[in-house]
mmCIF file with all atom_site columns, C-alpha atoms in Angstrom:
data_model
loop_
_atom_site.group_PDB
_atom_site.id
_atom_site.type_symbol
_atom_site.label_atom_id
_atom_site.label_alt_id
_atom_site.label_comp_id
_atom_site.label_asym_id
_atom_site.label_entity_id
_atom_site.label_seq_id
_atom_site.pdbx_PDB_ins_code
_atom_site.Cartn_x
_atom_site.Cartn_y
_atom_site.Cartn_z
_atom_site.occupancy
_atom_site.B_iso_or_equiv
_atom_site.pdbx_formal_charge
_atom_site.auth_seq_id
_atom_site.auth_comp_id
_atom_site.auth_asym_id
_atom_site.auth_atom_id
_atom_site.pdbx_PDB_model_num
ATOM 1   C CA . UNK A 1 1   ? 69.211  75.682  132.143 1.00 40.00 ? 241 UNK A CA 1
ATOM 2   C CA . UNK A 1 2   ? 69.694  77.408  128.638 1.00 41.00 ? 242 UNK A CA 1
ATOM 3   C CA . UNK A 1 3   ? 72.240  80.467  127.969 1.00 46.00 ? 243 UNK A CA 1
ATOM 4   C CA . UNK A 1 4   ? 70.581  84.170  128.672 1.00 46.00 ? 244 UNK A CA 1
ATOM 5   C CA . UNK A 1 5   ? 70.397  84.828  124.931 1.00 44.00 ? 245 UNK A CA 1
ATOM 6   C CA . UNK A 1 6   ? 67.826  80.931  124.197 1.00 41.00 ? 246 UNK A CA 1
ATOM 7   C CA . UNK A 1 7   ? 65.985  82.295  127.803 1.00 43.00 ? 247 UNK A CA 1
ATOM 8   C CA . UNK A 1 8   ? 65.698  85.485  125.546 1.00 45.00 ? 248 UNK A CA 1
ATOM 9   C CA . UNK A 1 9   ? 64.544  84.237  122.972 1.00 45.00 ? 249 UNK A CA 1
ATOM 10  C CA . UNK A 1 10  ? 61.133  83.397  124.437 1.00 41.00 ? 250 UNK A CA 1
ATOM 11  C CA . UNK A 1 11  ? 60.002  86.518  125.924 1.00 56.00 ? 251 UNK A CA 1
ATOM 12  C CA . UNK A 1 12  ? 57.461  88.020  124.304 1.00 61.00 ? 252 UNK A CA 1
ATOM 13  C CA . UNK A 1 13  ? 57.380  92.154  123.141 1.00 69.00 ? 253 UNK A CA 1
ATOM 14  C CA . UNK A 1 14  ? 61.546  92.220  124.172 1.00 77.00 ? 254 UNK A CA 1
ATOM 15  C CA . UNK A 1 15  ? 64.623  92.541  121.972 1.00 86.00 ? 255 UNK A CA 1
ATOM 16  C CA . UNK A 1 16  ? 68.421  92.699  122.053 1.00 90.00 ? 256 UNK A CA 1
ATOM 17  C CA . UNK A 1 17  ? 69.671  96.280  121.651 1.00 90.00 ? 257 UNK A CA 1
ATOM 18  C CA . UNK A 1 18  ? 72.729  97.515  120.930 1.00 92.00 ? 258 UNK A CA 1
ATOM 19  C CA . UNK A 1 19  ? 73.934  100.585 121.451 1.00 92.00 ? 259 UNK A CA 1
ATOM 20  C CA . UNK A 1 20  ? 77.968  102.369 120.540 1.00 93.00 ? 260 UNK A CA 1
ATOM 21  C CA . UNK A 1 21  ? 79.794  104.815 122.408 1.00 92.00 ? 261 UNK A CA 1
ATOM 22  C CA . UNK A 1 22  ? 80.312  107.202 119.160 1.00 84.00 ? 262 UNK A CA 1
ATOM 23  C CA . UNK A 1 23  ? 83.767  108.439 120.716 1.00 82.00 ? 263 UNK A CA 1
ATOM 24  C CA . UNK A 1 24  ? 85.201  105.636 120.920 1.00 86.00 ? 264 UNK A CA 1
ATOM 25  C CA . UNK A 1 25  ? 83.869  103.304 117.662 1.00 90.00 ? 265 UNK A CA 1
ATOM 26  C CA . UNK A 1 26  ? 86.221  103.861 114.716 1.00 88.00 ? 266 UNK A CA 1
ATOM 27  C CA . UNK A 1 27  ? 83.755  102.322 112.322 1.00 90.00 ? 267 UNK A CA 1
ATOM 28  C CA . UNK A 1 28  ? 86.267  99.648  112.040 1.00 88.00 ? 268 UNK A CA 1
ATOM 29  C CA . UNK A 1 29  ? 83.527  97.424  110.657 1.00 91.00 ? 269 UNK A CA 1
ATOM 30  C CA . UNK A 1 30  ? 84.578  94.313  112.315 1.00 93.00 ? 270 UNK A CA 1
ATOM 31  C CA . UNK A 1 31  ? 81.489  93.736  114.407 1.00 93.00 ? 271 UNK A CA 1
ATOM 32  C CA . UNK A 1 32  ? 79.124  93.825  111.178 1.00 93.00 ? 272 UNK A CA 1
ATOM 33  C CA . UNK A 1 33  ? 81.862  91.418  109.474 1.00 93.00 ? 273 UNK A CA 1
ATOM 34  C CA . UNK A 1 34  ? 81.553  88.883  112.404 1.00 93.00 ? 274 UNK A CA 1
ATOM 35  C CA . UNK A 1 35  ? 78.105  88.996  113.478 1.00 95.00 ? 275 UNK A CA 1
ATOM 36  C CA . UNK A 1 36  ? 76.388  85.520  112.627 1.00 95.00 ? 276 UNK A CA 1
ATOM 37  C CA . UNK A 1 37  ? 72.568  86.505  111.875 1.00 95.00 ? 277 UNK A CA 1
ATOM 38  C CA . UNK A 1 38  ? 73.714  89.638  110.058 1.00 95.00 ? 278 UNK A CA 1
ATOM 39  C CA . UNK A 1 39  ? 71.975  92.423  112.294 1.00 95.00 ? 279 UNK A CA 1
ATOM 40  C CA . UNK A 1 40  ? 74.528  94.669  112.372 1.00 96.00 ? 280 UNK A CA 1
ATOM 41  C CA . UNK A 1 41  ? 76.058  95.518  108.913 1.00 95.00 ? 281 UNK A CA 1
ATOM 42  C CA . UNK A 1 42  ? 77.835  98.503  107.491 1.00 93.00 ? 282 UNK A CA 1
ATOM 43  C CA . UNK A 1 43  ? 76.691  101.097 104.438 1.00 93.00 ? 283 UNK A CA 1
ATOM 44  C CA . UNK A 1 44  ? 78.475  103.662 102.511 1.00 89.00 ? 284 UNK A CA 1
ATOM 45  C CA . UNK A 1 45  ? 77.412  105.844 100.593 1.00 88.00 ? 285 UNK A CA 1
ATOM 46  C CA . UNK A 1 46  ? 79.042  109.117 98.736  1.00 84.00 ? 286 UNK A CA 1
ATOM 47  C CA . UNK A 1 47  ? 79.842  110.706 101.503 1.00 87.00 ? 287 UNK A CA 1
ATOM 48  C CA . UNK A 1 48  ? 79.478  108.799 104.560 1.00 90.00 ? 288 UNK A CA 1
ATOM 49  C CA . UNK A 1 49  ? 80.005  105.282 106.646 1.00 90.00 ? 289 UNK A CA 1
ATOM 50  C CA . UNK A 1 50  ? 77.201  104.282 108.755 1.00 93.00 ? 290 UNK A CA 1
ATOM 51  C CA . UNK A 1 51  ? 77.291  101.009 111.145 1.00 94.00 ? 291 UNK A CA 1
ATOM 52  C CA . UNK A 1 52  ? 73.773  99.822  111.281 1.00 95.00 ? 292 UNK A CA 1
ATOM 53  C CA . UNK A 1 53  ? 72.023  97.430  113.542 1.00 95.00 ? 293 UNK A CA 1
ATOM 54  C CA . UNK A 1 54  ? 68.356  95.325  112.618 1.00 93.00 ? 294 UNK A CA 1
ATOM 55  C CA . UNK A 1 55  ? 67.105  94.276  116.132 1.00 89.00 ? 295 UNK A CA 1
ATOM 56  C CA . UNK A 1 56  ? 64.964  92.192  114.841 1.00 88.00 ? 296 UNK A CA 1
ATOM 57  C CA . UNK A 1 57  ? 67.924  89.364  113.160 1.00 92.00 ? 297 UNK A CA 1
ATOM 58  C CA . UNK A 1 58  ? 70.076  90.259  116.661 1.00 92.00 ? 298 UNK A CA 1
ATOM 59  C CA . UNK A 1 59  ? 70.080  86.758  118.903 1.00 92.00 ? 299 UNK A CA 1
ATOM 60  C CA . UNK A 1 60  ? 72.037  88.097  121.852 1.00 92.00 ? 300 UNK A CA 1
ATOM 61  C CA . UNK A 1 61  ? 75.701  86.171  121.094 1.00 93.00 ? 301 UNK A CA 1
ATOM 62  C CA . UNK A 1 62  ? 77.675  88.920  121.590 1.00 94.00 ? 302 UNK A CA 1
ATOM 63  C CA . UNK A 1 63  ? 80.301  88.447  118.958 1.00 94.00 ? 303 UNK A CA 1
ATOM 64  C CA . UNK A 1 64  ? 80.346  91.798  118.495 1.00 93.00 ? 304 UNK A CA 1
ATOM 65  C CA . UNK A 1 65  ? 81.223  92.553  122.087 1.00 93.00 ? 305 UNK A CA 1
ATOM 66  C CA . UNK A 1 66  ? 84.035  90.415  122.221 1.00 94.00 ? 306 UNK A CA 1
ATOM 67  C CA . UNK A 1 67  ? 85.387  91.511  118.911 1.00 94.00 ? 307 UNK A CA 1
ATOM 68  C CA . UNK A 1 68  ? 85.032  95.412  119.043 1.00 93.00 ? 308 UNK A CA 1
ATOM 69  C CA . UNK A 1 69  ? 88.343  96.353  119.463 1.00 90.00 ? 309 UNK A CA 1
ATOM 70  C CA . UNK A 1 70  ? 87.807  99.812  120.826 1.00 89.00 ? 310 UNK A CA 1
ATOM 71  C CA . UNK A 1 71  ? 85.133  98.321  123.321 1.00 92.00 ? 311 UNK A CA 1
ATOM 72  C CA . UNK A 1 72  ? 82.718  100.575 122.165 1.00 92.00 ? 312 UNK A CA 1
ATOM 73  C CA . UNK A 1 73  ? 79.602  98.437  122.087 1.00 94.00 ? 313 UNK A CA 1
ATOM 74  C CA . UNK A 1 74  ? 76.760  97.201  125.179 1.00 94.00 ? 314 UNK A CA 1
ATOM 75  C CA . UNK A 1 75  ? 74.285  94.967  124.477 1.00 92.00 ? 315 UNK A CA 1
ATOM 76  C CA . UNK A 1 76  ? 70.864  95.144  126.270 1.00 90.00 ? 316 UNK A CA 1
ATOM 77  C CA . UNK A 1 77  ? 67.551  93.660  126.643 1.00 89.00 ? 317 UNK A CA 1
ATOM 78  C CA . UNK A 1 78  ? 64.698  96.089  125.473 1.00 85.00 ? 318 UNK A CA 1
ATOM 79  C CA . UNK A 1 79  ? 61.284  96.653  125.443 1.00 83.00 ? 319 UNK A CA 1
ATOM 80  C CA . UNK A 1 80  ? 59.407  96.333  122.076 1.00 75.00 ? 320 UNK A CA 1
ATOM 81  C CA . UNK A 1 81  ? 58.061  99.679  120.486 1.00 78.00 ? 321 UNK A CA 1
ATOM 82  C CA . UNK A 1 82  ? 55.406  99.588  118.374 1.00 76.00 ? 322 UNK A CA 1
ATOM 83  C CA . UNK A 1 83  ? 56.519  101.499 114.719 1.00 78.00 ? 323 UNK A CA 1
ATOM 84  C CA . UNK A 1 84  ? 60.306  101.532 115.872 1.00 78.00 ? 324 UNK A CA 1
ATOM 85  C CA . UNK A 1 85  ? 62.663  101.499 112.748 1.00 85.00 ? 325 UNK A CA 1
ATOM 86  C CA . UNK A 1 86  ? 63.662  97.825  111.703 1.00 85.00 ? 326 UNK A CA 1
ATOM 87  C CA . UNK A 1 87  ? 66.797  99.365  111.298 1.00 91.00 ? 327 UNK A CA 1
ATOM 88  C CA . UNK A 1 88  ? 69.031  102.091 113.449 1.00 92.00 ? 328 UNK A CA 1
ATOM 89  C CA . UNK A 1 89  ? 72.102  103.572 112.998 1.00 94.00 ? 329 UNK A CA 1
ATOM 90  C CA . UNK A 1 90  ? 74.780  102.696 115.528 1.00 93.00 ? 330 UNK A CA 1
ATOM 91  C CA . UNK A 1 91  ? 77.676  105.114 114.732 1.00 92.00 ? 331 UNK A CA 1
ATOM 92  C CA . UNK A 1 92  ? 78.489  107.197 111.272 1.00 91.00 ? 332 UNK A CA 1
ATOM 93  C CA . UNK A 1 93  ? 81.246  109.180 110.495 1.00 90.00 ? 333 UNK A CA 1
ATOM 94  C CA . UNK A 1 94  ? 81.969  111.496 106.884 1.00 89.00 ? 334 UNK A CA 1
ATOM 95  C CA . UNK A 1 95  ? 84.150  110.110 104.507 1.00 88.00 ? 335 UNK A CA 1
ATOM 96  C CA . UNK A 1 96  ? 87.791  112.263 104.218 1.00 86.00 ? 336 UNK A CA 1
ATOM 97  C CA . UNK A 1 97  ? 87.930  113.495 100.217 1.00 86.00 ? 337 UNK A CA 1
ATOM 98  C CA . UNK A 1 98  ? 91.649  112.650 99.048  1.00 87.00 ? 338 UNK A CA 1
ATOM 99  C CA . UNK A 1 99  ? 93.272  116.289 98.080  1.00 86.00 ? 339 UNK A CA 1
ATOM 100 C CA . UNK A 1 100 ? 94.792  115.205 94.655  1.00 85.00 ? 340 UNK A CA 1
ATOM 101 C CA . UNK A 1 101 ? 92.302  113.240 93.029  1.00 88.00 ? 341 UNK A CA 1
ATOM 102 C CA . UNK A 1 102 ? 88.593  114.403 94.873  1.00 87.00 ? 342 UNK A CA 1
ATOM 103 C CA . UNK A 1 103 ? 87.458  111.130 95.482  1.00 86.00 ? 343 UNK A CA 1
ATOM 104 C CA . UNK A 1 104 ? 86.742  110.209 98.890  1.00 85.00 ? 344 UNK A CA 1
ATOM 105 C CA . UNK A 1 105 ? 89.136  107.317 100.640 1.00 84.00 ? 345 UNK A CA 1
ATOM 106 C CA . UNK A 1 106 ? 88.378  106.632 104.380 1.00 83.00 ? 346 UNK A CA 1
ATOM 107 C CA . UNK A 1 107 ? 85.862  107.275 106.822 1.00 86.00 ? 347 UNK A CA 1
ATOM 108 C CA . UNK A 1 108 ? 87.318  110.272 109.677 1.00 84.00 ? 348 UNK A CA 1
ATOM 109 C CA . UNK A 1 109 ? 86.761  108.300 112.978 1.00 84.00 ? 349 UNK A CA 1
ATOM 110 C CA . UNK A 1 110 ? 88.442  105.109 111.377 1.00 81.00 ? 350 UNK A CA 1
ATOM 111 C CA . UNK A 1 111 ? 91.560  107.306 110.226 1.00 79.00 ? 351 UNK A CA 1
ATOM 112 C CA . UNK A 1 112 ? 91.530  109.229 113.764 1.00 78.00 ? 352 UNK A CA 1
ATOM 113 C CA . UNK A 1 113 ? 91.088  105.906 115.803 1.00 76.00 ? 353 UNK A CA 1
ATOM 114 C CA . UNK A 1 114 ? 94.223  104.604 113.888 1.00 72.00 ? 354 UNK A CA 1
ATOM 115 C CA . UNK A 1 115 ? 96.543  107.713 114.572 1.00 72.00 ? 355 UNK A CA 1
ATOM 116 C CA . UNK A 1 116 ? 95.499  107.820 117.977 1.00 72.00 ? 356 UNK A CA 1
ATOM 117 C CA . UNK A 1 117 ? 96.741  104.126 118.604 1.00 71.00 ? 357 UNK A CA 1
ATOM 118 C CA . UNK A 1 118 ? 100.076 105.171 116.961 1.00 69.00 ? 358 UNK A CA 1
ATOM 119 C CA . UNK A 1 119 ? 100.436 107.906 119.038 1.00 69.00 ? 359 UNK A CA 1
ATOM 120 C CA . UNK A 1 120 ? 100.176 110.358 116.154 1.00 62.00 ? 360 UNK A CA 1
ATOM 121 C CA . UNK A 1 121 ? 99.013  114.107 116.762 1.00 59.00 ? 361 UNK A CA 1
ATOM 122 C CA . UNK A 1 122 ? 95.329  114.531 115.166 1.00 52.00 ? 362 UNK A CA 1
ATOM 123 C CA . UNK A 1 123 ? 96.815  116.789 112.306 1.00 54.00 ? 363 UNK A CA 1
ATOM 124 C CA . UNK A 1 124 ? 98.665  113.619 110.774 1.00 55.00 ? 364 UNK A CA 1
ATOM 125 C CA . UNK A 1 125 ? 95.711  112.163 109.360 1.00 63.00 ? 365 UNK A CA 1
ATOM 126 C CA . UNK A 1 126 ? 96.249  111.928 105.742 1.00 71.00 ? 366 UNK A CA 1
ATOM 127 C CA . UNK A 1 127 ? 94.493  114.448 102.951 1.00 79.00 ? 367 UNK A CA 1
ATOM 128 C CA . UNK A 1 128 ? 95.583  111.673 100.317 1.00 81.00 ? 368 UNK A CA 1
ATOM 129 C CA . UNK A 1 129 ? 94.030  108.369 99.378  1.00 84.00 ? 369 UNK A CA 1
ATOM 130 C CA . UNK A 1 130 ? 96.675  105.530 99.328  1.00 85.00 ? 370 UNK A CA 1
ATOM 131 C CA . UNK A 1 131 ? 96.901  105.470 95.471  1.00 88.00 ? 371 UNK A CA 1
ATOM 132 C CA . UNK A 1 132 ? 97.951  109.337 95.428  1.00 86.00 ? 372 UNK A CA 1
ATOM 133 C CA . UNK A 1 133 ? 99.861  108.948 98.303  1.00 84.00 ? 373 UNK A CA 1
ATOM 134 C CA . UNK A 1 134 ? 101.934 106.198 96.860  1.00 86.00 ? 374 UNK A CA 1
ATOM 135 C CA . UNK A 1 135 ? 102.236 108.207 93.243  1.00 87.00 ? 375 UNK A CA 1
ATOM 136 C CA . UNK A 1 136 ? 103.655 111.173 95.184  1.00 84.00 ? 376 UNK A CA 1
ATOM 137 C CA . UNK A 1 137 ? 106.064 109.280 97.275  1.00 86.00 ? 377 UNK A CA 1
ATOM 138 C CA . UNK A 1 138 ? 107.520 107.814 93.775  1.00 86.00 ? 378 UNK A CA 1
ATOM 139 C CA . UNK A 1 139 ? 107.544 111.006 92.069  1.00 84.00 ? 379 UNK A CA 1
ATOM 140 C CA . UNK A 1 140 ? 109.849 112.540 94.655  1.00 83.00 ? 380 UNK A CA 1
ATOM 141 C CA . UNK A 1 141 ? 111.713 109.528 95.153  1.00 84.00 ? 381 UNK A CA 1
ATOM 142 C CA . UNK A 1 142 ? 112.611 109.703 91.270  1.00 81.00 ? 382 UNK A CA 1
ATOM 143 C CA . UNK A 1 143 ? 112.864 113.936 91.690  1.00 78.00 ? 383 UNK A CA 1
ATOM 144 C CA . UNK A 1 144 ? 115.199 113.360 94.463  1.00 79.00 ? 384 UNK A CA 1
ATOM 145 C CA . UNK A 1 145 ? 117.077 110.729 93.097  1.00 76.00 ? 385 UNK A CA 1
ATOM 146 C CA . UNK A 1 146 ? 117.567 112.372 89.826  1.00 70.00 ? 386 UNK A CA 1
ATOM 147 C CA . UNK A 1 147 ? 118.700 115.603 91.319  1.00 70.00 ? 387 UNK A CA 1
ATOM 148 C CA . UNK A 1 148 ? 121.049 114.120 93.557  1.00 68.00 ? 388 UNK A CA 1
ATOM 149 C CA . UNK A 1 149 ? 122.573 111.917 89.979  1.00 64.00 ? 389 UNK A CA 1
ATOM 150 C CA . UNK A 1 150 ? 123.266 115.497 89.024  1.00 58.00 ? 390 UNK A CA 1
ATOM 151 C CA . UNK A 1 151 ? 122.372 114.143 85.423  1.00 55.00 ? 391 UNK A CA 1
ATOM 152 C CA . UNK A 1 152 ? 118.830 116.395 85.247  1.00 54.00 ? 392 UNK A CA 1
ATOM 153 C CA . UNK A 1 153 ? 117.500 119.366 86.011  1.00 55.00 ? 393 UNK A CA 1
ATOM 154 C CA . UNK A 1 154 ? 113.281 119.959 86.137  1.00 57.00 ? 394 UNK A CA 1
ATOM 155 C CA . UNK A 1 155 ? 111.438 122.631 85.183  1.00 57.00 ? 395 UNK A CA 1
ATOM 156 C CA . UNK A 1 156 ? 107.788 122.775 84.787  1.00 56.00 ? 396 UNK A CA 1
ATOM 157 C CA . UNK A 1 157 ? 105.419 123.973 81.713  1.00 58.00 ? 397 UNK A CA 1
ATOM 158 C CA . UNK A 1 158 ? 101.652 123.991 82.408  1.00 58.00 ? 398 UNK A CA 1
ATOM 159 C CA . UNK A 1 159 ? 100.874 121.435 84.485  1.00 61.00 ? 399 UNK A CA 1
ATOM 160 C CA . UNK A 1 160 ? 103.884 118.519 83.454  1.00 62.00 ? 400 UNK A CA 1
ATOM 161 C CA . UNK A 1 161 ? 106.924 118.209 84.888  1.00 62.00 ? 401 UNK A CA 1
ATOM 162 C CA . UNK A 1 162 ? 109.745 117.737 82.535  1.00 61.00 ? 402 UNK A CA 1
ATOM 163 C CA . UNK A 1 163 ? 112.915 116.736 83.148  1.00 59.00 ? 403 UNK A CA 1
ATOM 164 C CA . UNK A 1 164 ? 116.428 117.694 80.823  1.00 58.00 ? 404 UNK A CA 1
ATOM 165 C CA . UNK A 1 165 ? 119.620 116.481 80.850  1.00 55.00 ? 405 UNK A CA 1
ATOM 166 C CA . UNK A 1 166 ? 122.441 118.601 82.553  1.00 55.00 ? 406 UNK A CA 1
ATOM 167 C CA . UNK A 1 167 ? 125.091 118.920 80.387  1.00 53.00 ? 407 UNK A CA 1
ATOM 168 C CA . UNK A 1 168 ? 128.295 121.297 80.516  1.00 45.00 ? 408 UNK A CA 1
ATOM 169 C CA . UNK A 1 169 ? 128.032 121.764 76.857  1.00 53.00 ? 409 UNK A CA 1
ATOM 170 C CA . UNK A 1 170 ? 124.262 122.512 76.578  1.00 53.00 ? 410 UNK A CA 1
ATOM 171 C CA . UNK A 1 171 ? 122.366 123.616 79.438  1.00 51.00 ? 411 UNK A CA 1
ATOM 172 C CA . UNK A 1 172 ? 119.251 124.711 77.551  1.00 57.00 ? 412 UNK A CA 1
ATOM 173 C CA . UNK A 1 173 ? 118.377 121.610 75.798  1.00 51.00 ? 413 UNK A CA 1
ATOM 174 C CA . UNK A 1 174 ? 115.210 120.657 75.140  1.00 50.00 ? 414 UNK A CA 1
ATOM 175 C CA . UNK A 1 175 ? 113.422 118.244 77.442  1.00 48.00 ? 415 UNK A CA 1
ATOM 176 C CA . UNK A 1 176 ? 113.592 114.411 77.126  1.00 48.00 ? 416 UNK A CA 1
ATOM 177 C CA . UNK A 1 177 ? 110.356 113.223 76.033  1.00 44.00 ? 417 UNK A CA 1
ATOM 178 C CA . UNK A 1 178 ? 110.492 109.677 77.300  1.00 44.00 ? 418 UNK A CA 1
ATOM 179 C CA . UNK A 1 179 ? 111.514 110.889 80.930  1.00 44.00 ? 419 UNK A CA 1
ATOM 180 C CA . UNK A 1 180 ? 108.517 112.858 82.589  1.00 43.00 ? 420 UNK A CA 1
ATOM 181 C CA . UNK A 1 181 ? 106.710 112.816 85.912  1.00 45.00 ? 421 UNK A CA 1
ATOM 182 C CA . UNK A 1 182 ? 104.826 114.924 88.215  1.00 46.00 ? 422 UNK A CA 1
ATOM 183 C CA . UNK A 1 183 ? 101.934 114.930 90.401  1.00 47.00 ? 423 UNK A CA 1
ATOM 184 C CA . UNK A 1 184 ? 99.402  114.798 87.349  1.00 45.00 ? 424 UNK A CA 1
ATOM 185 C CA . UNK A 1 185 ? 100.252 111.960 85.684  1.00 43.00 ? 425 UNK A CA 1
#
């Protein structure tokens, strides 16, 4: 006797239907990356990430169910409905916008799930893209290092941070043009 997916293949008017628990789904996109037929795929627009399902391509292999880290998926046999869309949205999440550069950097659901797995407070979801976070961390590290060394003092003009030497003989020395850093650089 054949497998369940082989038995289904001969059933006229029936197809496989994947359902997703939107509260559990983190939009990690693993299901789509491992779908051998391409029935599940992800689509990112400017404002959102969506997981899409095309029932006509699904062969019922259950790879998506087995690989889903959140166990948010179910597979069921369904009646084919005339006029049903070829592709449906299984899950979607808005993209978070970086507070520094303004670019979209990750789906909110993905960061919430990662935060939950780490046991972090949901309020600790980053509001900056990885590049801006790294840049600001490096700038803060340089600032702290220079302050600790006691050789430089900082001041701001416009949007630039400048460093000037702190010397007993000339505390108002002009800024060092070759040593500038800050959030806008």
